Amino acid sequence: ASKKSNEDISLEEKAQSWNLVLVVTLLGVCIFSTYLLLTMGTHFRWVRYLPESVVTIVLGVMAGSVLTLSGQTLANLVTFDPQTFFILMLPPIIFESGYSLHKGDFF
């Protein structure tokens, strides 16, 4: 078995920290943009009819376009662990969906 050198480990740690910075930054931009969309709805009538998810989709398209134009791929920048999704991210999504259901539909 080949052992990794300290330089390889250091490069992996740098890549992982940049992955974390990228994901947190995109998440923050999505949240802030959604907030702006909701507050602009009081000033512009056409904004009221846009769903909040439009902001996230548009930002995803823009981020993907920037990556494509720079010659990078998302697989090189961000790693995704399915176990992390199922353990940490999916339960709050299911809980929020169940919590927002109207009782009148069931009883």
PDB file of N, CA and C in Angstrom:
ATOM      1  N   ALA A   1       0.848  -1.176   0.000  1.00  0.00           N
ATOM      2  CA  ALA A   1       0.000   0.000   0.000  1.00  0.00           C
ATOM      3  C   ALA A   1       0.887   1.229   0.000  1.00  0.00           C
ATOM      4  N   SER A   2       0.564   2.171  -0.868  1.00  0.00           N
ATOM      5  CA  SER A   2       1.371   3.384  -0.938  1.00  0.00           C
ATOM      6  C   SER A   2       0.861   4.397   0.080  1.00  0.00           C
ATOM      7  N   LYS A   3       1.808   5.028   0.727  1.00  0.00           N
ATOM      8  CA  LYS A   3       1.455   6.041   1.712  1.00  0.00           C
ATOM      9  C   LYS A   3       1.466   7.403   1.039  1.00  0.00           C
ATOM     10  N   LYS A   4       0.589   8.266   1.488  1.00  0.00           N
ATOM     11  CA  LYS A   4       0.527   9.611   0.939  1.00  0.00           C
ATOM     12  C   LYS A   4       1.559  10.485   1.644  1.00  0.00           C
ATOM     13  N   SER A   5       2.170  11.330   0.871  1.00  0.00           N
ATOM     14  CA  SER A   5       3.144  12.240   1.470  1.00  0.00           C
ATOM     15  C   SER A   5       2.410  13.391   2.149  1.00  0.00           C
ATOM     16  N   ASN A   6       3.149  14.128   2.960  1.00  0.00           N
ATOM     17  CA  ASN A   6       2.559  15.279   3.649  1.00  0.00           C
ATOM     18  C   ASN A   6       2.072  16.332   2.658  1.00  0.00           C
ATOM     19  N   GLU A   7       2.768  16.455   1.529  1.00  0.00           N
ATOM     20  CA  GLU A   7       2.367  17.433   0.509  1.00  0.00           C
ATOM     21  C   GLU A   7       1.042  17.049  -0.124  1.00  0.00           C
ATOM     22  N   ASP A   8       0.838  15.755  -0.393  1.00  0.00           N
ATOM     23  CA  ASP A   8      -0.432  15.296  -0.954  1.00  0.00           C
ATOM     24  C   ASP A   8      -1.583  15.525   0.019  1.00  0.00           C
ATOM     25  N   ILE A   9      -1.338  15.235   1.290  1.00  0.00           N
ATOM     26  CA  ILE A   9      -2.365  15.439   2.308  1.00  0.00           C
ATOM     27  C   ILE A   9      -2.697  16.918   2.427  1.00  0.00           C
ATOM     28  N   SER A  10      -1.679  17.761   2.371  1.00  0.00           N
ATOM     29  CA  SER A  10      -1.898  19.203   2.449  1.00  0.00           C
ATOM     30  C   SER A  10      -2.726  19.701   1.263  1.00  0.00           C
ATOM     31  N   LEU A  11      -2.448  19.193   0.074  1.00  0.00           N
ATOM     32  CA  LEU A  11      -3.226  19.585  -1.105  1.00  0.00           C
ATOM     33  C   LEU A  11      -4.676  19.132  -0.999  1.00  0.00           C
ATOM     34  N   GLU A  12      -4.899  17.930  -0.465  1.00  0.00           N
ATOM     35  CA  GLU A  12      -6.262  17.440  -0.282  1.00  0.00           C
ATOM     36  C   GLU A  12      -7.024  18.298   0.725  1.00  0.00           C
ATOM     37  N   GLU A  13      -6.340  18.695   1.801  1.00  0.00           N
ATOM     38  CA  GLU A  13      -6.983  19.537   2.809  1.00  0.00           C
ATOM     39  C   GLU A  13      -7.338  20.902   2.233  1.00  0.00           C
ATOM     40  N   LYS A  14      -6.449  21.451   1.410  1.00  0.00           N
ATOM     41  CA  LYS A  14      -6.752  22.735   0.770  1.00  0.00           C
ATOM     42  C   LYS A  14      -7.949  22.601  -0.158  1.00  0.00           C
ATOM     43  N   ALA A  15      -8.000  21.532  -0.920  1.00  0.00           N
ATOM     44  CA  ALA A  15      -9.121  21.321  -1.839  1.00  0.00           C
ATOM     45  C   ALA A  15     -10.430  21.172  -1.064  1.00  0.00           C
ATOM     46  N   GLN A  16     -10.391  20.435   0.035  1.00  0.00           N
ATOM     47  CA  GLN A  16     -11.597  20.257   0.836  1.00  0.00           C
ATOM     48  C   GLN A  16     -12.048  21.568   1.467  1.00  0.00           C
ATOM     49  N   SER A  17     -11.095  22.387   1.909  1.00  0.00           N
ATOM     50  CA  SER A  17     -11.503  23.666   2.503  1.00  0.00           C
ATOM     51  C   SER A  17     -12.070  24.610   1.448  1.00  0.00           C
ATOM     52  N   TRP A  18     -11.531  24.585   0.230  1.00  0.00           N
ATOM     53  CA  TRP A  18     -12.104  25.417  -0.829  1.00  0.00           C
ATOM     54  C   TRP A  18     -13.487  24.896  -1.218  1.00  0.00           C
ATOM     55  N   ASN A  19     -13.682  23.583  -1.180  1.00  0.00           N
ATOM     56  CA  ASN A  19     -15.014  23.019  -1.432  1.00  0.00           C
ATOM     57  C   ASN A  19     -16.017  23.561  -0.427  1.00  0.00           C
ATOM     58  N   LEU A  20     -15.626  23.566   0.836  1.00  0.00           N
ATOM     59  CA  LEU A  20     -16.506  24.051   1.885  1.00  0.00           C
ATOM     60  C   LEU A  20     -16.814  25.539   1.706  1.00  0.00           C
ATOM     61  N   VAL A  21     -15.790  26.325   1.374  1.00  0.00           N
ATOM     62  CA  VAL A  21     -15.993  27.755   1.151  1.00  0.00           C
ATOM     63  C   VAL A  21     -16.950  27.979  -0.020  1.00  0.00           C
ATOM     64  N   LEU A  22     -16.774  27.237  -1.095  1.00  0.00           N
ATOM     65  CA  LEU A  22     -17.626  27.375  -2.273  1.00  0.00           C
ATOM     66  C   LEU A  22     -19.081  27.042  -1.952  1.00  0.00           C
ATOM     67  N   VAL A  23     -19.305  25.938  -1.266  1.00  0.00           N
ATOM     68  CA  VAL A  23     -20.668  25.517  -0.950  1.00  0.00           C
ATOM     69  C   VAL A  23     -21.339  26.506   0.000  1.00  0.00           C
ATOM     70  N   VAL A  24     -20.624  26.936   1.040  1.00  0.00           N
ATOM     71  CA  VAL A  24     -21.208  27.879   2.002  1.00  0.00           C
ATOM     72  C   VAL A  24     -21.484  29.226   1.341  1.00  0.00           C
ATOM     73  N   THR A  25     -20.589  29.671   0.466  1.00  0.00           N
ATOM     74  CA  THR A  25     -20.799  30.940  -0.235  1.00  0.00           C
ATOM     75  C   THR A  25     -22.021  30.867  -1.143  1.00  0.00           C
ATOM     76  N   LEU A  26     -22.139  29.798  -1.922  1.00  0.00           N
ATOM     77  CA  LEU A  26     -23.309  29.649  -2.795  1.00  0.00           C
ATOM     78  C   LEU A  26     -24.601  29.556  -1.989  1.00  0.00           C
ATOM     79  N   LEU A  27     -24.557  28.860  -0.857  1.00  0.00           N
ATOM     80  CA  LEU A  27     -25.732  28.764  -0.008  1.00  0.00           C
ATOM     81  C   LEU A  27     -26.116  30.135   0.543  1.00  0.00           C
ATOM     82  N   GLY A  28     -25.133  30.902   0.990  1.00  0.00           N
ATOM     83  CA  GLY A  28     -25.403  32.245   1.493  1.00  0.00           C
ATOM     84  C   GLY A  28     -25.966  33.159   0.422  1.00  0.00           C
ATOM     85  N   VAL A  29     -25.422  33.074  -0.780  1.00  0.00           N
ATOM     86  CA  VAL A  29     -25.923  33.897  -1.884  1.00  0.00           C
ATOM     87  C   VAL A  29     -27.361  33.505  -2.225  1.00  0.00           C
ATOM     88  N   CYS A  30     -27.666  32.208  -2.199  1.00  0.00           N
ATOM     89  CA  CYS A  30     -29.041  31.761  -2.478  1.00  0.00           C
ATOM     90  C   CYS A  30     -30.008  32.291  -1.420  1.00  0.00           C
ATOM     91  N   ILE A  31     -29.622  32.205  -0.156  1.00  0.00           N
ATOM     92  CA  ILE A  31     -30.500  32.680   0.922  1.00  0.00           C
ATOM     93  C   ILE A  31     -30.707  34.182   0.817  1.00  0.00           C
ATOM     94  N   PHE A  32     -29.636  34.927   0.595  1.00  0.00           N
ATOM     95  CA  PHE A  32     -29.743  36.382   0.490  1.00  0.00           C
ATOM     96  C   PHE A  32     -30.562  36.792  -0.733  1.00  0.00           C
ATOM     97  N   SER A  33     -30.363  36.109  -1.845  1.00  0.00           N
ATOM     98  CA  SER A  33     -31.113  36.426  -3.056  1.00  0.00           C
ATOM     99  C   SER A  33     -32.601  36.125  -2.881  1.00  0.00           C
ATOM    100  N   THR A  34     -32.917  35.047  -2.188  1.00  0.00           N
ATOM    101  CA  THR A  34     -34.314  34.727  -1.906  1.00  0.00           C
ATOM    102  C   THR A  34     -34.933  35.796  -1.012  1.00  0.00           C
ATOM    103  N   TYR A  35     -34.168  36.252  -0.027  1.00  0.00           N
ATOM    104  CA  TYR A  35     -34.643  37.337   0.836  1.00  0.00           C
ATOM    105  C   TYR A  35     -34.925  38.600   0.013  1.00  0.00           C
ATOM    106  N   LEU A  36     -34.004  38.927  -0.894  1.00  0.00           N
ATOM    107  CA  LEU A  36     -34.224  40.098  -1.748  1.00  0.00           C
ATOM    108  C   LEU A  36     -35.464  39.932  -2.617  1.00  0.00           C
ATOM    109  N   LEU A  37     -35.673  38.730  -3.131  1.00  0.00           N
ATOM    110  CA  LEU A  37     -36.858  38.466  -3.950  1.00  0.00           C
ATOM    111  C   LEU A  37     -38.130  38.679  -3.141  1.00  0.00           C
ATOM    112  N   LEU A  38     -38.127  38.213  -1.907  1.00  0.00           N
ATOM    113  CA  LEU A  38     -39.312  38.359  -1.066  1.00  0.00           C
ATOM    114  C   LEU A  38     -39.565  39.819  -0.689  1.00  0.00           C
ATOM    115  N   THR A  39     -38.511  40.576  -0.427  1.00  0.00           N
ATOM    116  CA  THR A  39     -38.701  41.979  -0.057  1.00  0.00           C
ATOM    117  C   THR A  39     -39.014  42.840  -1.272  1.00  0.00           C
ATOM    118  N   MET A  40     -38.517  42.471  -2.435  1.00  0.00           N
ATOM    119  CA  MET A  40     -38.823  43.238  -3.653  1.00  0.00           C
ATOM    120  C   MET A  40     -40.255  43.015  -4.102  1.00  0.00           C
ATOM    121  N   GLY A  41     -40.884  41.946  -3.625  1.00  0.00           N
ATOM    122  CA  GLY A  41     -42.264  41.661  -3.998  1.00  0.00           C
ATOM    123  C   GLY A  41     -43.221  42.750  -3.563  1.00  0.00           C
ATOM    124  N   THR A  42     -42.845  43.524  -2.556  1.00  0.00           N
ATOM    125  CA  THR A  42     -43.704  44.617  -2.118  1.00  0.00           C
ATOM    126  C   THR A  42     -43.576  45.829  -3.042  1.00  0.00           C
ATOM    127  N   HIS A  43     -42.474  45.923  -3.781  1.00  0.00           N
ATOM    128  CA  HIS A  43     -42.239  47.078  -4.652  1.00  0.00           C
ATOM    129  C   HIS A  43     -42.589  46.814  -6.115  1.00  0.00           C
ATOM    130  N   PHE A  44     -42.340  45.595  -6.565  1.00  0.00           N
ATOM    131  CA  PHE A  44     -42.593  45.259  -7.966  1.00  0.00           C
ATOM    132  C   PHE A  44     -43.658  44.163  -8.024  1.00  0.00           C
ATOM    133  N   ARG A  45     -44.723  44.430  -8.740  1.00  0.00           N
ATOM    134  CA  ARG A  45     -45.843  43.490  -8.777  1.00  0.00           C
ATOM    135  C   ARG A  45     -45.465  42.162  -9.422  1.00  0.00           C
ATOM    136  N   TRP A  46     -44.659  42.173 -10.486  1.00  0.00           N
ATOM    137  CA  TRP A  46     -44.331  40.938 -11.202  1.00  0.00           C
ATOM    138  C   TRP A  46     -43.459  40.004 -10.376  1.00  0.00           C
ATOM    139  N   VAL A  47     -42.756  40.541  -9.393  1.00  0.00           N
ATOM    140  CA  VAL A  47     -41.890  39.695  -8.563  1.00  0.00           C
ATOM    141  C   VAL A  47     -42.718  38.821  -7.628  1.00  0.00           C
ATOM    142  N   ARG A  48     -43.895  39.267  -7.280  1.00  0.00           N
ATOM    143  CA  ARG A  48     -44.744  38.491  -6.360  1.00  0.00           C
ATOM    144  C   ARG A  48     -45.118  37.126  -6.916  1.00  0.00           C
ATOM    145  N   TYR A  49     -45.131  37.005  -8.222  1.00  0.00           N
ATOM    146  CA  TYR A  49     -45.576  35.762  -8.850  1.00  0.00           C
ATOM    147  C   TYR A  49     -44.449  34.765  -9.088  1.00  0.00           C
ATOM    148  N   LEU A  50     -43.216  35.160  -8.810  1.00  0.00           N
ATOM    149  CA  LEU A  50     -42.088  34.244  -8.985  1.00  0.00           C
ATOM    150  C   LEU A  50     -41.937  33.349  -7.764  1.00  0.00           C
ATOM    151  N   PRO A  51     -41.792  32.054  -7.948  1.00  0.00           N
ATOM    152  CA  PRO A  51     -41.519  31.195  -6.793  1.00  0.00           C
ATOM    153  C   PRO A  51     -40.097  31.421  -6.289  1.00  0.00           C
ATOM    154  N   GLU A  52     -39.889  31.157  -5.006  1.00  0.00           N
ATOM    155  CA  GLU A  52     -38.586  31.401  -4.396  1.00  0.00           C
ATOM    156  C   GLU A  52     -37.490  30.516  -4.988  1.00  0.00           C
ATOM    157  N   SER A  53     -37.863  29.355  -5.480  1.00  0.00           N
ATOM    158  CA  SER A  53     -36.867  28.431  -6.021  1.00  0.00           C
ATOM    159  C   SER A  53     -36.254  28.932  -7.329  1.00  0.00           C
ATOM    160  N   VAL A  54     -36.892  29.897  -7.978  1.00  0.00           N
ATOM    161  CA  VAL A  54     -36.344  30.447  -9.224  1.00  0.00           C
ATOM    162  C   VAL A  54     -34.970  31.047  -8.981  1.00  0.00           C
ATOM    163  N   VAL A  55     -34.797  31.706  -7.842  1.00  0.00           N
ATOM    164  CA  VAL A  55     -33.503  32.322  -7.516  1.00  0.00           C
ATOM    165  C   VAL A  55     -32.415  31.265  -7.448  1.00  0.00           C
ATOM    166  N   THR A  56     -32.692  30.168  -6.775  1.00  0.00           N
ATOM    167  CA  THR A  56     -31.699  29.105  -6.628  1.00  0.00           C
ATOM    168  C   THR A  56     -31.377  28.471  -7.971  1.00  0.00           C
ATOM    169  N   ILE A  57     -32.375  28.271  -8.804  1.00  0.00           N
ATOM    170  CA  ILE A  57     -32.144  27.678 -10.123  1.00  0.00           C
ATOM    171  C   ILE A  57     -31.298  28.605 -10.986  1.00  0.00           C
ATOM    172  N   VAL A  58     -31.617  29.893 -10.975  1.00  0.00           N
ATOM    173  CA  VAL A  58     -30.855  30.859 -11.775  1.00  0.00           C
ATOM    174  C   VAL A  58     -29.406  30.931 -11.295  1.00  0.00           C
ATOM    175  N   LEU A  59     -29.197  30.950  -9.979  1.00  0.00           N
ATOM    176  CA  LEU A  59     -27.827  30.981  -9.456  1.00  0.00           C
ATOM    177  C   LEU A  59     -27.065  29.704  -9.809  1.00  0.00           C
ATOM    178  N   GLY A  60     -27.758  28.569  -9.816  1.00  0.00           N
ATOM    179  CA  GLY A  60     -27.124  27.317 -10.217  1.00  0.00           C
ATOM    180  C   GLY A  60     -26.705  27.324 -11.673  1.00  0.00           C
ATOM    181  N   VAL A  61     -27.565  27.886 -12.516  1.00  0.00           N
ATOM    182  CA  VAL A  61     -27.230  27.990 -13.938  1.00  0.00           C
ATOM    183  C   VAL A  61     -26.034  28.921 -14.128  1.00  0.00           C
ATOM    184  N   MET A  62     -26.028  30.045 -13.402  1.00  0.00           N
ATOM    185  CA  MET A  62     -24.904  30.977 -13.522  1.00  0.00           C
ATOM    186  C   MET A  62     -23.601  30.348 -13.025  1.00  0.00           C
ATOM    187  N   ALA A  63     -23.658  29.637 -11.900  1.00  0.00           N
ATOM    188  CA  ALA A  63     -22.452  28.991 -11.378  1.00  0.00           C
ATOM    189  C   ALA A  63     -21.954  27.919 -12.347  1.00  0.00           C
ATOM    190  N   GLY A  64     -22.874  27.151 -12.920  1.00  0.00           N
ATOM    191  CA  GLY A  64     -22.496  26.150 -13.905  1.00  0.00           C
ATOM    192  C   GLY A  64     -21.899  26.756 -15.160  1.00  0.00           C
ATOM    193  N   SER A  65     -22.442  27.890 -15.585  1.00  0.00           N
ATOM    194  CA  SER A  65     -21.900  28.571 -16.766  1.00  0.00           C
ATOM    195  C   SER A  65     -20.490  29.083 -16.513  1.00  0.00           C
ATOM    196  N   VAL A  66     -20.276  29.648 -15.328  1.00  0.00           N
ATOM    197  CA  VAL A  66     -18.935  30.132 -14.982  1.00  0.00           C
ATOM    198  C   VAL A  66     -17.945  28.968 -14.952  1.00  0.00           C
ATOM    199  N   LEU A  67     -18.347  27.841 -14.379  1.00  0.00           N
ATOM    200  CA  LEU A  67     -17.465  26.672 -14.340  1.00  0.00           C
ATOM    201  C   LEU A  67     -17.173  26.152 -15.744  1.00  0.00           C
ATOM    202  N   THR A  68     -18.184  26.123 -16.598  1.00  0.00           N
ATOM    203  CA  THR A  68     -17.987  25.649 -17.962  1.00  0.00           C
ATOM    204  C   THR A  68     -17.054  26.558 -18.734  1.00  0.00           C
ATOM    205  N   LEU A  69     -17.254  27.870 -18.599  1.00  0.00           N
ATOM    206  CA  LEU A  69     -16.399  28.821 -19.307  1.00  0.00           C
ATOM    207  C   LEU A  69     -14.960  28.810 -18.806  1.00  0.00           C
ATOM    208  N   SER A  70     -14.781  28.476 -17.523  1.00  0.00           N
ATOM    209  CA  SER A  70     -13.417  28.438 -16.979  1.00  0.00           C
ATOM    210  C   SER A  70     -12.723  27.107 -17.257  1.00  0.00           C
ATOM    211  N   GLY A  71     -13.448  26.150 -17.812  1.00  0.00           N
ATOM    212  CA  GLY A  71     -12.842  24.869 -18.146  1.00  0.00           C
ATOM    213  C   GLY A  71     -12.852  23.875 -16.994  1.00  0.00           C
ATOM    214  N   GLN A  72     -13.472  24.229 -15.890  1.00  0.00           N
ATOM    215  CA  GLN A  72     -13.554  23.334 -14.739  1.00  0.00           C
ATOM    216  C   GLN A  72     -14.825  22.498 -14.826  1.00  0.00           C
ATOM    217  N   THR A  73     -14.853  21.464 -14.025  1.00  0.00           N
ATOM    218  CA  THR A  73     -16.081  20.705 -13.857  1.00  0.00           C
ATOM    219  C   THR A  73     -16.414  20.691 -12.376  1.00  0.00           C
ATOM    220  N   LEU A  74     -17.673  20.518 -12.076  1.00  0.00           N
ATOM    221  CA  LEU A  74     -18.098  20.507 -10.681  1.00  0.00           C
ATOM    222  C   LEU A  74     -17.515  19.316  -9.943  1.00  0.00           C
ATOM    223  N   ALA A  75     -17.285  18.224 -10.637  1.00  0.00           N
ATOM    224  CA  ALA A  75     -16.717  17.036 -10.003  1.00  0.00           C
ATOM    225  C   ALA A  75     -15.287  17.304  -9.510  1.00  0.00           C
ATOM    226  N   ASN A  76     -14.578  18.211 -10.161  1.00  0.00           N
ATOM    227  CA  ASN A  76     -13.228  18.549  -9.716  1.00  0.00           C
ATOM    228  C   ASN A  76     -13.243  19.441  -8.482  1.00  0.00           C
ATOM    229  N   LEU A  77     -14.298  20.207  -8.292  1.00  0.00           N
ATOM    230  CA  LEU A  77     -14.336  21.180  -7.209  1.00  0.00           C
ATOM    231  C   LEU A  77     -15.066  20.694  -5.967  1.00  0.00           C
ATOM    232  N   VAL A  78     -16.175  20.010  -6.150  1.00  0.00           N
ATOM    233  CA  VAL A  78     -17.003  19.625  -5.012  1.00  0.00           C
ATOM    234  C   VAL A  78     -17.225  18.124  -5.032  1.00  0.00           C
ATOM    235  N   THR A  79     -16.983  17.499  -3.910  1.00  0.00           N
ATOM    236  CA  THR A  79     -17.281  16.078  -3.773  1.00  0.00           C
ATOM    237  C   THR A  79     -18.585  15.936  -3.007  1.00  0.00           C
ATOM    238  N   PHE A  80     -19.365  14.936  -3.349  1.00  0.00           N
ATOM    239  CA  PHE A  80     -20.661  14.739  -2.727  1.00  0.00           C
ATOM    240  C   PHE A  80     -20.716  13.346  -2.146  1.00  0.00           C
ATOM    241  N   ASP A  81     -21.006  13.276  -0.860  1.00  0.00           N
ATOM    242  CA  ASP A  81     -21.126  11.996  -0.175  1.00  0.00           C
ATOM    243  C   ASP A  81     -22.612  11.712   0.051  1.00  0.00           C
ATOM    244  N   PRO A  82     -23.163  10.684  -0.577  1.00  0.00           N
ATOM    245  CA  PRO A  82     -24.591  10.402  -0.421  1.00  0.00           C
ATOM    246  C   PRO A  82     -24.994  10.138   1.030  1.00  0.00           C
ATOM    247  N   GLN A  83     -24.103   9.542   1.791  1.00  0.00           N
ATOM    248  CA  GLN A  83     -24.415   9.248   3.190  1.00  0.00           C
ATOM    249  C   GLN A  83     -24.645  10.550   3.969  1.00  0.00           C
ATOM    250  N   THR A  84     -23.859  11.577   3.670  1.00  0.00           N
ATOM    251  CA  THR A  84     -24.045  12.875   4.324  1.00  0.00           C
ATOM    252  C   THR A  84     -25.408  13.446   3.977  1.00  0.00           C
ATOM    253  N   PHE A  85     -25.813  13.325   2.730  1.00  0.00           N
ATOM    254  CA  PHE A  85     -27.126  13.827   2.324  1.00  0.00           C
ATOM    255  C   PHE A  85     -28.234  13.108   3.076  1.00  0.00           C
ATOM    256  N   PHE A  86     -28.185  11.787   3.120  1.00  0.00           N
ATOM    257  CA  PHE A  86     -29.268  11.025   3.736  1.00  0.00           C
ATOM    258  C   PHE A  86     -29.322  11.193   5.250  1.00  0.00           C
ATOM    259  N   ILE A  87     -28.186  11.406   5.889  1.00  0.00           N
ATOM    260  CA  ILE A  87     -28.168  11.518   7.343  1.00  0.00           C
ATOM    261  C   ILE A  87     -28.389  12.955   7.819  1.00  0.00           C
ATOM    262  N   LEU A  88     -27.784  13.930   7.154  1.00  0.00           N
ATOM    263  CA  LEU A  88     -27.825  15.307   7.650  1.00  0.00           C
ATOM    264  C   LEU A  88     -28.833  16.208   6.941  1.00  0.00           C
ATOM    265  N   MET A  89     -29.043  16.014   5.661  1.00  0.00           N
ATOM    266  CA  MET A  89     -29.850  16.976   4.914  1.00  0.00           C
ATOM    267  C   MET A  89     -31.284  16.516   4.671  1.00  0.00           C
ATOM    268  N   LEU A  90     -31.498  15.259   4.439  1.00  0.00           N
ATOM    269  CA  LEU A  90     -32.832  14.778   4.107  1.00  0.00           C
ATOM    270  C   LEU A  90     -33.815  14.839   5.275  1.00  0.00           C
ATOM    271  N   PRO A  91     -33.449  14.486   6.511  1.00  0.00           N
ATOM    272  CA  PRO A  91     -34.431  14.560   7.600  1.00  0.00           C
ATOM    273  C   PRO A  91     -35.034  15.950   7.820  1.00  0.00           C
ATOM    274  N   PRO A  92     -34.247  17.048   7.810  1.00  0.00           N
ATOM    275  CA  PRO A  92     -34.905  18.356   7.963  1.00  0.00           C
ATOM    276  C   PRO A  92     -35.840  18.693   6.800  1.00  0.00           C
ATOM    277  N   ILE A  93     -35.503  18.250   5.596  1.00  0.00           N
ATOM    278  CA  ILE A  93     -36.374  18.506   4.442  1.00  0.00           C
ATOM    279  C   ILE A  93     -37.701  17.779   4.616  1.00  0.00           C
ATOM    280  N   ILE A  94     -37.651  16.518   5.027  1.00  0.00           N
ATOM    281  CA  ILE A  94     -38.876  15.744   5.235  1.00  0.00           C
ATOM    282  C   ILE A  94     -39.678  16.324   6.393  1.00  0.00           C
ATOM    283  N   PHE A  95     -39.002  16.711   7.480  1.00  0.00           N
ATOM    284  CA  PHE A  95     -39.683  17.287   8.628  1.00  0.00           C
ATOM    285  C   PHE A  95     -40.414  18.570   8.249  1.00  0.00           C
ATOM    286  N   GLU A  96     -39.756  19.457   7.517  1.00  0.00           N
ATOM    287  CA  GLU A  96     -40.375  20.722   7.124  1.00  0.00           C
ATOM    288  C   GLU A  96     -41.572  20.478   6.205  1.00  0.00           C
ATOM    289  N   SER A  97     -41.449  19.516   5.312  1.00  0.00           N
ATOM    290  CA  SER A  97     -42.563  19.210   4.415  1.00  0.00           C
ATOM    291  C   SER A  97     -43.764  18.682   5.189  1.00  0.00           C
ATOM    292  N   GLY A  98     -43.512  17.807   6.140  1.00  0.00           N
ATOM    293  CA  GLY A  98     -44.601  17.278   6.956  1.00  0.00           C
ATOM    294  C   GLY A  98     -45.196  18.329   7.880  1.00  0.00           C
ATOM    295  N   TYR A  99     -44.350  19.192   8.401  1.00  0.00           N
ATOM    296  CA  TYR A  99     -44.806  20.230   9.334  1.00  0.00           C
ATOM    297  C   TYR A  99     -45.681  21.269   8.630  1.00  0.00           C
ATOM    298  N   SER A 100     -45.434  21.505   7.364  1.00  0.00           N
ATOM    299  CA  SER A 100     -46.182  22.535   6.642  1.00  0.00           C
ATOM    300  C   SER A 100     -47.478  22.006   6.027  1.00  0.00           C
ATOM    301  N   LEU A 101     -47.767  20.722   6.169  1.00  0.00           N
ATOM    302  CA  LEU A 101     -49.024  20.182   5.648  1.00  0.00           C
ATOM    303  C   LEU A 101     -50.201  20.701   6.466  1.00  0.00           C
ATOM    304  N   HIS A 102     -51.331  20.874   5.814  1.00  0.00           N
ATOM    305  CA  HIS A 102     -52.533  21.346   6.482  1.00  0.00           C
ATOM    306  C   HIS A 102     -53.273  20.145   7.074  1.00  0.00           C
ATOM    307  N   LYS A 103     -53.651  20.252   8.324  1.00  0.00           N
ATOM    308  CA  LYS A 103     -54.350  19.147   8.996  1.00  0.00           C
ATOM    309  C   LYS A 103     -55.703  18.871   8.353  1.00  0.00           C
ATOM    310  N   GLY A 104     -56.342  19.887   7.810  1.00  0.00           N
ATOM    311  CA  GLY A 104     -57.660  19.710   7.214  1.00  0.00           C
ATOM    312  C   GLY A 104     -57.679  18.750   6.045  1.00  0.00           C
ATOM    313  N   ASP A 105     -56.540  18.558   5.415  1.00  0.00           N
ATOM    314  CA  ASP A 105     -56.472  17.629   4.284  1.00  0.00           C
ATOM    315  C   ASP A 105     -56.536  16.161   4.738  1.00  0.00           C
ATOM    316  N   PHE A 106     -56.257  15.920   6.017  1.00  0.00           N
ATOM    317  CA  PHE A 106     -56.193  14.542   6.503  1.00  0.00           C
ATOM    318  C   PHE A 106     -57.316  14.194   7.467  1.00  0.00           C
ATOM    319  N   PHE A 107     -57.835  15.180   8.177  1.00  0.00           N
ATOM    320  CA  PHE A 107     -58.841  14.893   9.213  1.00  0.00           C
ATOM    321  C   PHE A 107     -60.153  15.558   8.880  1.00  0.00           C
TER     322      PHE A 107
END
